[in-house]
PDB file of C-alpha atoms in Angstrom:
ATOM      1  CA  UNK A   1      50.802 -34.118 -12.964  1.00 44.00           C
ATOM      2  CA  UNK A   2      53.960 -35.980 -13.977  1.00 45.00           C
ATOM      3  CA  UNK A   3      56.843 -34.836 -16.111  1.00 42.00           C
ATOM      4  CA  UNK A   4      59.221 -37.319 -17.699  1.00 50.00           C
ATOM      5  CA  UNK A   5      62.938 -37.726 -17.018  1.00 75.00           C
ATOM      6  CA  UNK A   6      65.330 -36.098 -16.227  1.00 95.00           C
ATOM      7  CA  UNK A   7      63.010 -34.730 -13.557  1.00 97.00           C
ATOM      8  CA  UNK A   8      59.753 -36.037 -12.140  1.00 96.00           C
ATOM      9  CA  UNK A   9      57.091 -33.584 -11.003  1.00 97.00           C
ATOM     10  CA  UNK A  10      53.989 -34.784  -9.186  1.00 97.00           C
ATOM     11  CA  UNK A  11      51.388 -32.458  -7.720  1.00 97.00           C
ATOM     12  CA  UNK A  12      49.236 -33.798  -4.899  1.00 95.00           C
ATOM     13  CA  UNK A  13      46.949 -31.025  -3.714  1.00 93.00           C
ATOM     14  CA  UNK A  14      49.058 -28.443  -1.896  1.00 96.00           C
ATOM     15  CA  UNK A  15      52.325 -30.355  -2.352  1.00 98.00           C
ATOM     16  CA  UNK A  16      54.495 -30.393  -5.473  1.00 98.00           C
ATOM     17  CA  UNK A  17      57.183 -33.103  -5.448  1.00 98.00           C
ATOM     18  CA  UNK A  18      60.219 -32.481  -7.631  1.00 98.00           C
ATOM     19  CA  UNK A  19      62.604 -35.419  -7.990  1.00 98.00           C
ATOM     20  CA  UNK A  20      65.906 -35.116  -9.815  1.00 98.00           C
ATOM     21  CA  UNK A  21      65.805 -38.240 -11.947  1.00 97.00           C
ATOM     22  CA  UNK A  22      69.236 -39.093 -13.299  1.00 95.00           C
ATOM     23  CA  UNK A  23      70.181 -41.708 -10.683  1.00 95.00           C
ATOM     24  CA  UNK A  24      72.714 -43.388 -12.976  1.00 93.00           C
ATOM     25  CA  UNK A  25      74.572 -40.046 -13.118  1.00 94.00           C
ATOM     26  CA  UNK A  26      74.017 -39.290  -9.406  1.00 95.00           C
ATOM     27  CA  UNK A  27      71.494 -36.654 -10.531  1.00 96.00           C
ATOM     28  CA  UNK A  28      74.251 -34.469 -11.963  1.00 94.00           C
ATOM     29  CA  UNK A  29      73.229 -31.342 -13.833  1.00 92.00           C
ATOM     30  CA  UNK A  30      73.280 -31.063 -17.586  1.00 91.00           C
ATOM     31  CA  UNK A  31      71.372 -28.687 -19.829  1.00 92.00           C
ATOM     32  CA  UNK A  32      68.277 -30.915 -19.881  1.00 93.00           C
ATOM     33  CA  UNK A  33      68.010 -31.242 -16.103  1.00 96.00           C
ATOM     34  CA  UNK A  34      68.627 -27.525 -15.616  1.00 96.00           C
ATOM     35  CA  UNK A  35      65.822 -26.705 -18.066  1.00 95.00           C
ATOM     36  CA  UNK A  36      63.476 -29.301 -16.559  1.00 96.00           C
ATOM     37  CA  UNK A  37      63.964 -28.076 -12.995  1.00 97.00           C
ATOM     38  CA  UNK A  38      63.469 -24.449 -14.012  1.00 97.00           C
ATOM     39  CA  UNK A  39      60.258 -25.357 -15.842  1.00 96.00           C
ATOM     40  CA  UNK A  40      58.974 -27.541 -12.987  1.00 97.00           C
ATOM     41  CA  UNK A  41      59.376 -24.737 -10.473  1.00 98.00           C
ATOM     42  CA  UNK A  42      57.390 -22.404 -12.717  1.00 97.00           C
ATOM     43  CA  UNK A  43      54.680 -25.034 -13.121  1.00 97.00           C
ATOM     44  CA  UNK A  44      54.367 -25.320  -9.344  1.00 98.00           C
ATOM     45  CA  UNK A  45      54.327 -21.544  -8.940  1.00 97.00           C
ATOM     46  CA  UNK A  46      51.549 -21.211 -11.526  1.00 97.00           C
ATOM     47  CA  UNK A  47      49.378 -23.866  -9.855  1.00 97.00           C
ATOM     48  CA  UNK A  48      47.184 -21.990  -7.378  1.00 95.00           C
ATOM     49  CA  UNK A  49      46.625 -25.109  -5.262  1.00 96.00           C
ATOM     50  CA  UNK A  50      50.334 -25.699  -4.620  1.00 97.00           C
ATOM     51  CA  UNK A  51      51.538 -24.261  -1.326  1.00 97.00           C
ATOM     52  CA  UNK A  52      54.937 -25.938  -0.891  1.00 98.00           C
ATOM     53  CA  UNK A  53      57.549 -27.672  -3.063  1.00 98.00           C
ATOM     54  CA  UNK A  54      59.540 -30.730  -1.958  1.00 98.00           C
ATOM     55  CA  UNK A  55      62.826 -31.285  -3.802  1.00 98.00           C
ATOM     56  CA  UNK A  56      64.795 -34.538  -3.612  1.00 98.00           C
ATOM     57  CA  UNK A  57      66.873 -36.913  -5.727  1.00 98.00           C
ATOM     58  CA  UNK A  58      66.216 -40.375  -7.136  1.00 97.00           C
ATOM     59  CA  UNK A  59      68.599 -43.127  -6.136  1.00 95.00           C
ATOM     60  CA  UNK A  60      71.447 -42.822  -3.646  1.00 95.00           C
ATOM     61  CA  UNK A  61      72.575 -39.235  -4.319  1.00 97.00           C
ATOM     62  CA  UNK A  62      70.835 -35.883  -4.076  1.00 98.00           C
ATOM     63  CA  UNK A  63      72.929 -34.167  -6.749  1.00 98.00           C
ATOM     64  CA  UNK A  64      76.570 -34.596  -7.725  1.00 95.00           C
ATOM     65  CA  UNK A  65      76.881 -31.142  -9.276  1.00 91.00           C
ATOM     66  CA  UNK A  66      77.696 -30.726 -12.936  1.00 86.00           C
ATOM     67  CA  UNK A  67      77.779 -33.714 -15.272  1.00 86.00           C
ATOM     68  CA  UNK A  68      81.474 -33.975 -16.163  1.00 79.00           C
ATOM     69  CA  UNK A  69      80.749 -34.990 -19.760  1.00 80.00           C
ATOM     70  CA  UNK A  70      78.560 -31.907 -20.113  1.00 75.00           C
ATOM     71  CA  UNK A  71      81.230 -29.744 -18.472  1.00 73.00           C
ATOM     72  CA  UNK A  72      83.911 -31.137 -20.768  1.00 74.00           C
ATOM     73  CA  UNK A  73      81.750 -30.214 -23.735  1.00 72.00           C
ATOM     74  CA  UNK A  74      81.354 -26.716 -22.331  1.00 69.00           C
ATOM     75  CA  UNK A  75      85.131 -26.416 -22.266  1.00 70.00           C
ATOM     76  CA  UNK A  76      85.227 -26.759 -26.055  1.00 73.00           C
ATOM     77  CA  UNK A  77      82.676 -24.026 -26.736  1.00 71.00           C
ATOM     78  CA  UNK A  78      83.161 -20.341 -27.311  1.00 82.00           C
ATOM     79  CA  UNK A  79      83.206 -17.845 -24.471  1.00 81.00           C
ATOM     80  CA  UNK A  80      79.796 -16.575 -25.575  1.00 85.00           C
ATOM     81  CA  UNK A  81      78.310 -20.079 -25.498  1.00 78.00           C
ATOM     82  CA  UNK A  82      79.821 -20.725 -22.075  1.00 82.00           C
ATOM     83  CA  UNK A  83      78.277 -17.529 -20.780  1.00 85.00           C
ATOM     84  CA  UNK A  84      74.858 -18.559 -22.100  1.00 84.00           C
ATOM     85  CA  UNK A  85      75.157 -21.971 -20.508  1.00 81.00           C
ATOM     86  CA  UNK A  86      76.324 -20.565 -17.177  1.00 85.00           C
ATOM     87  CA  UNK A  87      73.437 -18.116 -17.270  1.00 91.00           C
ATOM     88  CA  UNK A  88      70.944 -20.983 -17.564  1.00 92.00           C
ATOM     89  CA  UNK A  89      72.360 -22.559 -14.400  1.00 93.00           C
ATOM     90  CA  UNK A  90      72.348 -19.206 -12.621  1.00 95.00           C
ATOM     91  CA  UNK A  91      68.745 -18.629 -13.677  1.00 96.00           C
ATOM     92  CA  UNK A  92      67.730 -22.041 -12.345  1.00 96.00           C
ATOM     93  CA  UNK A  93      69.302 -21.380  -8.939  1.00 97.00           C
ATOM     94  CA  UNK A  94      67.700 -17.951  -8.865  1.00 97.00           C
ATOM     95  CA  UNK A  95      64.322 -19.542  -9.631  1.00 97.00           C
ATOM     96  CA  UNK A  96      64.753 -21.732  -6.551  1.00 98.00           C
ATOM     97  CA  UNK A  97      65.851 -18.804  -4.390  1.00 97.00           C
ATOM     98  CA  UNK A  98      63.080 -16.453  -5.540  1.00 97.00           C
ATOM     99  CA  UNK A  99      60.272 -19.016  -5.764  1.00 98.00           C
ATOM    100  CA  UNK A 100      57.413 -17.311  -3.906  1.00 97.00           C
ATOM    101  CA  UNK A 101      56.378 -20.633  -2.384  1.00 98.00           C
ATOM    102  CA  UNK A 102      58.668 -22.374   0.115  1.00 98.00           C
ATOM    103  CA  UNK A 103      60.933 -25.163  -1.127  1.00 98.00           C
ATOM    104  CA  UNK A 104      61.969 -27.936   1.243  1.00 98.00           C
ATOM    105  CA  UNK A 105      65.025 -29.987   0.237  1.00 98.00           C
ATOM    106  CA  UNK A 106      65.137 -33.635   1.235  1.00 98.00           C
ATOM    107  CA  UNK A 107      68.854 -34.270   0.844  1.00 98.00           C
ATOM    108  CA  UNK A 108      68.631 -38.028   0.488  1.00 98.00           C
ATOM    109  CA  UNK A 109      72.298 -38.519  -0.384  1.00 97.00           C
ATOM    110  CA  UNK A 110      75.509 -36.764  -1.330  1.00 97.00           C
ATOM    111  CA  UNK A 111      75.346 -33.152  -2.509  1.00 98.00           C
ATOM    112  CA  UNK A 112      78.442 -31.945  -4.312  1.00 97.00           C
ATOM    113  CA  UNK A 113      79.297 -28.658  -6.029  1.00 96.00           C
ATOM    114  CA  UNK A 114      76.160 -27.429  -7.816  1.00 95.00           C
ATOM    115  CA  UNK A 115      74.111 -29.862  -5.769  1.00 97.00           C
ATOM    116  CA  UNK A 116      75.302 -28.135  -2.627  1.00 98.00           C
ATOM    117  CA  UNK A 117      74.341 -24.819  -4.176  1.00 97.00           C
ATOM    118  CA  UNK A 118      70.873 -26.197  -4.807  1.00 98.00           C
ATOM    119  CA  UNK A 119      70.532 -27.151  -1.128  1.00 98.00           C
ATOM    120  CA  UNK A 120      71.655 -23.672  -0.095  1.00 98.00           C
ATOM    121  CA  UNK A 121      69.097 -22.023  -2.374  1.00 98.00           C
ATOM    122  CA  UNK A 122      66.176 -23.916  -0.808  1.00 98.00           C
ATOM    123  CA  UNK A 123      64.318 -22.496   2.180  1.00 98.00           C
ATOM    124  CA  UNK A 124      64.594 -25.514   4.472  1.00 98.00           C
ATOM    125  CA  UNK A 125      66.830 -28.577   4.171  1.00 98.00           C
ATOM    126  CA  UNK A 126      66.594 -31.977   5.828  1.00 98.00           C
ATOM    127  CA  UNK A 127      69.564 -34.296   5.298  1.00 98.00           C
ATOM    128  CA  UNK A 128      70.032 -38.018   5.692  1.00 98.00           C
ATOM    129  CA  UNK A 129      72.726 -38.710   8.277  1.00 98.00           C
ATOM    130  CA  UNK A 130      74.764 -40.617   5.683  1.00 97.00           C
ATOM    131  CA  UNK A 131      74.995 -37.581   3.374  1.00 98.00           C
ATOM    132  CA  UNK A 132      78.301 -35.948   2.512  1.00 98.00           C
ATOM    133  CA  UNK A 133      78.801 -32.485   1.103  1.00 98.00           C
ATOM    134  CA  UNK A 134      81.651 -31.082  -0.956  1.00 98.00           C
ATOM    135  CA  UNK A 135      82.488 -27.928  -2.863  1.00 98.00           C
ATOM    136  CA  UNK A 136      84.682 -29.907  -5.200  1.00 96.00           C
ATOM    137  CA  UNK A 137      85.284 -27.356  -7.959  1.00 95.00           C
ATOM    138  CA  UNK A 138      88.896 -26.459  -7.188  1.00 95.00           C
ATOM    139  CA  UNK A 139      89.898 -30.124  -7.470  1.00 94.00           C
ATOM    140  CA  UNK A 140      88.932 -29.845 -11.136  1.00 91.00           C
ATOM    141  CA  UNK A 141      90.515 -26.455 -11.688  1.00 92.00           C
ATOM    142  CA  UNK A 142      87.098 -24.815 -11.569  1.00 91.00           C
ATOM    143  CA  UNK A 143      85.367 -22.202  -9.429  1.00 93.00           C
ATOM    144  CA  UNK A 144      82.096 -22.421  -7.427  1.00 95.00           C
ATOM    145  CA  UNK A 145      81.108 -19.027  -8.787  1.00 94.00           C
ATOM    146  CA  UNK A 146      77.480 -19.572  -9.831  1.00 95.00           C
ATOM    147  CA  UNK A 147      76.492 -21.190  -6.544  1.00 97.00           C
ATOM    148  CA  UNK A 148      78.527 -18.846  -4.363  1.00 97.00           C
ATOM    149  CA  UNK A 149      75.790 -16.263  -3.597  1.00 97.00           C
ATOM    150  CA  UNK A 150      73.669 -18.988  -2.019  1.00 98.00           C
ATOM    151  CA  UNK A 151      76.394 -21.035  -0.354  1.00 98.00           C
ATOM    152  CA  UNK A 152      78.061 -18.006   1.243  1.00 97.00           C
ATOM    153  CA  UNK A 153      74.699 -16.928   2.659  1.00 96.00           C
ATOM    154  CA  UNK A 154      74.155 -20.406   4.077  1.00 97.00           C
ATOM    155  CA  UNK A 155      77.637 -21.138   5.431  1.00 97.00           C
ATOM    156  CA  UNK A 156      78.929 -17.658   6.182  1.00 96.00           C
ATOM    157  CA  UNK A 157      82.158 -16.127   4.952  1.00 97.00           C
ATOM    158  CA  UNK A 158      84.639 -18.036   7.110  1.00 97.00           C
ATOM    159  CA  UNK A 159      83.334 -21.537   6.427  1.00 98.00           C
ATOM    160  CA  UNK A 160      82.863 -20.726   2.738  1.00 98.00           C
ATOM    161  CA  UNK A 161      86.454 -19.522   2.527  1.00 98.00           C
ATOM    162  CA  UNK A 162      87.679 -22.838   3.890  1.00 98.00           C
ATOM    163  CA  UNK A 163      85.574 -25.185   1.820  1.00 98.00           C
ATOM    164  CA  UNK A 164      85.757 -23.198  -1.432  1.00 98.00           C
ATOM    165  CA  UNK A 165      89.551 -23.341  -1.229  1.00 98.00           C
ATOM    166  CA  UNK A 166      90.139 -26.828   0.143  1.00 98.00           C
ATOM    167  CA  UNK A 167      87.369 -28.819  -1.591  1.00 98.00           C
ATOM    168  CA  UNK A 168      87.207 -30.952   1.560  1.00 98.00           C
ATOM    169  CA  UNK A 169      84.318 -33.337   1.978  1.00 98.00           C
ATOM    170  CA  UNK A 170      82.273 -32.930   5.165  1.00 98.00           C
ATOM    171  CA  UNK A 171      79.454 -34.883   6.745  1.00 98.00           C
ATOM    172  CA  UNK A 172      75.840 -34.105   7.574  1.00 98.00           C
ATOM    173  CA  UNK A 173      76.638 -33.291  11.204  1.00 98.00           C
ATOM    174  CA  UNK A 174      79.076 -30.613  10.042  1.00 98.00           C
ATOM    175  CA  UNK A 175      76.499 -29.291   7.563  1.00 98.00           C
ATOM    176  CA  UNK A 176      74.040 -28.958  10.443  1.00 98.00           C
ATOM    177  CA  UNK A 177      76.586 -27.173  12.623  1.00 98.00           C
ATOM    178  CA  UNK A 178      77.432 -24.756   9.820  1.00 97.00           C
ATOM    179  CA  UNK A 179      73.777 -24.017   9.073  1.00 97.00           C
ATOM    180  CA  UNK A 180      73.615 -25.493   5.572  1.00 98.00           C
ATOM    181  CA  UNK A 181      70.874 -27.905   6.674  1.00 98.00           C
ATOM    182  CA  UNK A 182      68.290 -27.534   9.404  1.00 98.00           C
ATOM    183  CA  UNK A 183      67.804 -31.137  10.436  1.00 98.00           C
ATOM    184  CA  UNK A 184      69.721 -34.430  10.172  1.00 98.00           C
ATOM    185  CA  UNK A 185      67.828 -37.704  10.499  1.00 98.00           C
ATOM    186  CA  UNK A 186      68.465 -41.382   9.754  1.00 98.00           C
ATOM    187  CA  UNK A 187      68.410 -41.978   6.014  1.00 97.00           C
ATOM    188  CA  UNK A 188      65.263 -44.092   6.169  1.00 97.00           C
ATOM    189  CA  UNK A 189      63.422 -41.201   7.833  1.00 98.00           C
ATOM    190  CA  UNK A 190      64.609 -38.316   5.646  1.00 98.00           C
ATOM    191  CA  UNK A 191      61.615 -38.189   3.313  1.00 97.00           C
ATOM    192  CA  UNK A 192      59.181 -38.568   6.192  1.00 98.00           C
ATOM    193  CA  UNK A 193      60.845 -35.680   8.052  1.00 98.00           C
ATOM    194  CA  UNK A 194      60.754 -33.463   4.963  1.00 98.00           C
ATOM    195  CA  UNK A 195      57.099 -34.282   4.366  1.00 98.00           C
ATOM    196  CA  UNK A 196      56.320 -33.396   7.994  1.00 98.00           C
ATOM    197  CA  UNK A 197      57.863 -29.966   7.438  1.00 98.00           C
ATOM    198  CA  UNK A 198      55.739 -29.550   4.319  1.00 98.00           C
ATOM    199  CA  UNK A 199      52.621 -30.313   6.350  1.00 97.00           C
ATOM    200  CA  UNK A 200      53.717 -27.769   8.953  1.00 97.00           C
ATOM    201  CA  UNK A 201      54.093 -25.127   6.257  1.00 97.00           C
ATOM    202  CA  UNK A 202      50.666 -25.960   4.840  1.00 96.00           C
ATOM    203  CA  UNK A 203      49.095 -25.457   8.278  1.00 95.00           C
ATOM    204  CA  UNK A 204      50.093 -21.789   8.174  1.00 97.00           C
ATOM    205  CA  UNK A 205      48.511 -18.979   6.224  1.00 96.00           C
ATOM    206  CA  UNK A 206      49.734 -19.315   2.615  1.00 96.00           C
ATOM    207  CA  UNK A 207      49.998 -15.576   2.084  1.00 96.00           C
ATOM    208  CA  UNK A 208      51.796 -15.115   5.390  1.00 97.00           C
ATOM    209  CA  UNK A 209      54.275 -17.879   4.538  1.00 97.00           C
ATOM    210  CA  UNK A 210      55.106 -16.256   1.200  1.00 97.00           C
ATOM    211  CA  UNK A 211      55.363 -12.806   2.781  1.00 97.00           C
ATOM    212  CA  UNK A 212      57.661 -14.203   5.479  1.00 97.00           C
ATOM    213  CA  UNK A 213      59.947 -15.681   2.835  1.00 97.00           C
ATOM    214  CA  UNK A 214      60.148 -12.289   1.128  1.00 96.00           C
ATOM    215  CA  UNK A 215      60.780 -10.656   4.507  1.00 97.00           C
ATOM    216  CA  UNK A 216      63.892 -12.739   5.143  1.00 96.00           C
ATOM    217  CA  UNK A 217      65.174 -12.253   1.596  1.00 93.00           C
ATOM    218  CA  UNK A 218      64.621  -8.484   1.732  1.00 95.00           C
ATOM    219  CA  UNK A 219      65.828  -7.770   5.277  1.00 96.00           C
ATOM    220  CA  UNK A 220      68.863 -10.041   5.667  1.00 93.00           C
ATOM    221  CA  UNK A 221      72.066  -8.025   5.750  1.00 92.00           C
ATOM    222  CA  UNK A 222      70.379  -4.612   5.690  1.00 94.00           C
ATOM    223  CA  UNK A 223      71.372  -2.023   8.289  1.00 96.00           C
ATOM    224  CA  UNK A 224      68.903  -1.621  11.126  1.00 95.00           C
ATOM    225  CA  UNK A 225      68.057   1.977  10.362  1.00 97.00           C
ATOM    226  CA  UNK A 226      64.958   4.146   9.970  1.00 98.00           C
ATOM    227  CA  UNK A 227      64.365   2.884   6.433  1.00 97.00           C
ATOM    228  CA  UNK A 228      64.312  -0.740   7.548  1.00 96.00           C
ATOM    229  CA  UNK A 229      62.041   0.029  10.498  1.00 97.00           C
ATOM    230  CA  UNK A 230      59.636   1.923   8.243  1.00 97.00           C
ATOM    231  CA  UNK A 231      59.591  -0.996   5.805  1.00 97.00           C
ATOM    232  CA  UNK A 232      58.751  -3.419   8.637  1.00 97.00           C
ATOM    233  CA  UNK A 233      55.892  -1.152   9.777  1.00 97.00           C
ATOM    234  CA  UNK A 234      54.459  -1.022   6.259  1.00 97.00           C
ATOM    235  CA  UNK A 235      54.547  -4.796   5.910  1.00 96.00           C
ATOM    236  CA  UNK A 236      52.809  -5.607   9.177  1.00 96.00           C
ATOM    237  CA  UNK A 237      50.188  -2.904   8.588  1.00 96.00           C
ATOM    238  CA  UNK A 238      49.475  -4.242   5.117  1.00 96.00           C
ATOM    239  CA  UNK A 239      49.105  -7.885   6.138  1.00 96.00           C
ATOM    240  CA  UNK A 240      46.880  -7.090   9.127  1.00 94.00           C
ATOM    241  CA  UNK A 241      44.207  -5.851   6.737  1.00 93.00           C
ATOM    242  CA  UNK A 242      44.159  -8.994   4.586  1.00 96.00           C
ATOM    243  CA  UNK A 243      41.307 -11.468   4.621  1.00 96.00           C
ATOM    244  CA  UNK A 244      43.766 -14.219   5.533  1.00 95.00           C
ATOM    245  CA  UNK A 245      44.912 -12.390   8.655  1.00 95.00           C
ATOM    246  CA  UNK A 246      41.352 -11.624   9.729  1.00 95.00           C
ATOM    247  CA  UNK A 247      40.431 -15.279   9.274  1.00 95.00           C
ATOM    248  CA  UNK A 248      43.495 -16.473  11.173  1.00 96.00           C
ATOM    249  CA  UNK A 249      42.895 -14.250  14.197  1.00 95.00           C
ATOM    250  CA  UNK A 250      39.155 -14.961  14.242  1.00 96.00           C
ATOM    251  CA  UNK A 251      39.710 -18.712  13.998  1.00 96.00           C
ATOM    252  CA  UNK A 252      42.154 -18.614  16.892  1.00 95.00           C
ATOM    253  CA  UNK A 253      39.750 -16.650  19.096  1.00 96.00           C
ATOM    254  CA  UNK A 254      36.873 -18.962  18.152  1.00 96.00           C
ATOM    255  CA  UNK A 255      39.035 -22.025  18.820  1.00 96.00           C
ATOM    256  CA  UNK A 256      38.546 -23.486  15.352  1.00 95.00           C
ATOM    257  CA  UNK A 257      40.752 -24.333  12.397  1.00 95.00           C
ATOM    258  CA  UNK A 258      41.320 -21.523   9.876  1.00 95.00           C
ATOM    259  CA  UNK A 259      39.827 -22.073   6.443  1.00 92.00           C
ATOM    260  CA  UNK A 260      43.151 -22.704   4.690  1.00 91.00           C
ATOM    261  CA  UNK A 261      43.817 -25.858   6.715  1.00 85.00           C
ATOM    262  CA  UNK A 262      40.713 -27.466   5.355  1.00 65.00           C
ATOM    263  CA  UNK A 263      41.953 -26.752   1.837  1.00 53.00           C
ATOM    264  CA  UNK A 264      45.203 -28.777   2.087  1.00 50.00           C
TER     265      UNK A 264
END
């Protein structure tokens, strides 16, 4: 399946490819791209064959953040209209974060402001070694508020405090050190590396992958107390009784591939 610009969506069996498609604007967000990405994620979620989403950008940039012409227009609107518009962006980022299926970001080029928030909201990120990152909002008298829940989780409080305030640009090696991305590869190999991760995800039990994503989201930051321990017991007990788990264990003992690998 293919959607038209400003975003391309192609579904190839278990893989849904989402490509931000405003290369002349460095894939910057405006209301049309925000709506298209939100809709594309839902399309992939609703497709029972899709197991993993791969998100990248067309052209030389991943995403330059907000389209400045769009942002200038927002500055002329009422407070109520600005709140509605900001809510659409927040909803899009939340759709990425809460997508039940894993999303792998292939950061093919620079990711600034909202683009950096998009990387942080994905489950796994591979970056081209030529990529630069920047939380550039304060240079424009703005605030990285909408993306902050995701960026702070990815970078941690100390690094976020620095880069939110300074708007310094940093390279892919620094992004790897800070934990924003998981892997840095030569630019020509970025898509191949991201696709390899998608294949790895598809080799695992689809229900277990989705449950593991929820596990991280639900457990991160919680105190290690009796409530958390009880929750962990409930989750492992529940998944052990699923058909997927029985098939996975049986296949391992019988030294054969589990049924879900033949379906990818």
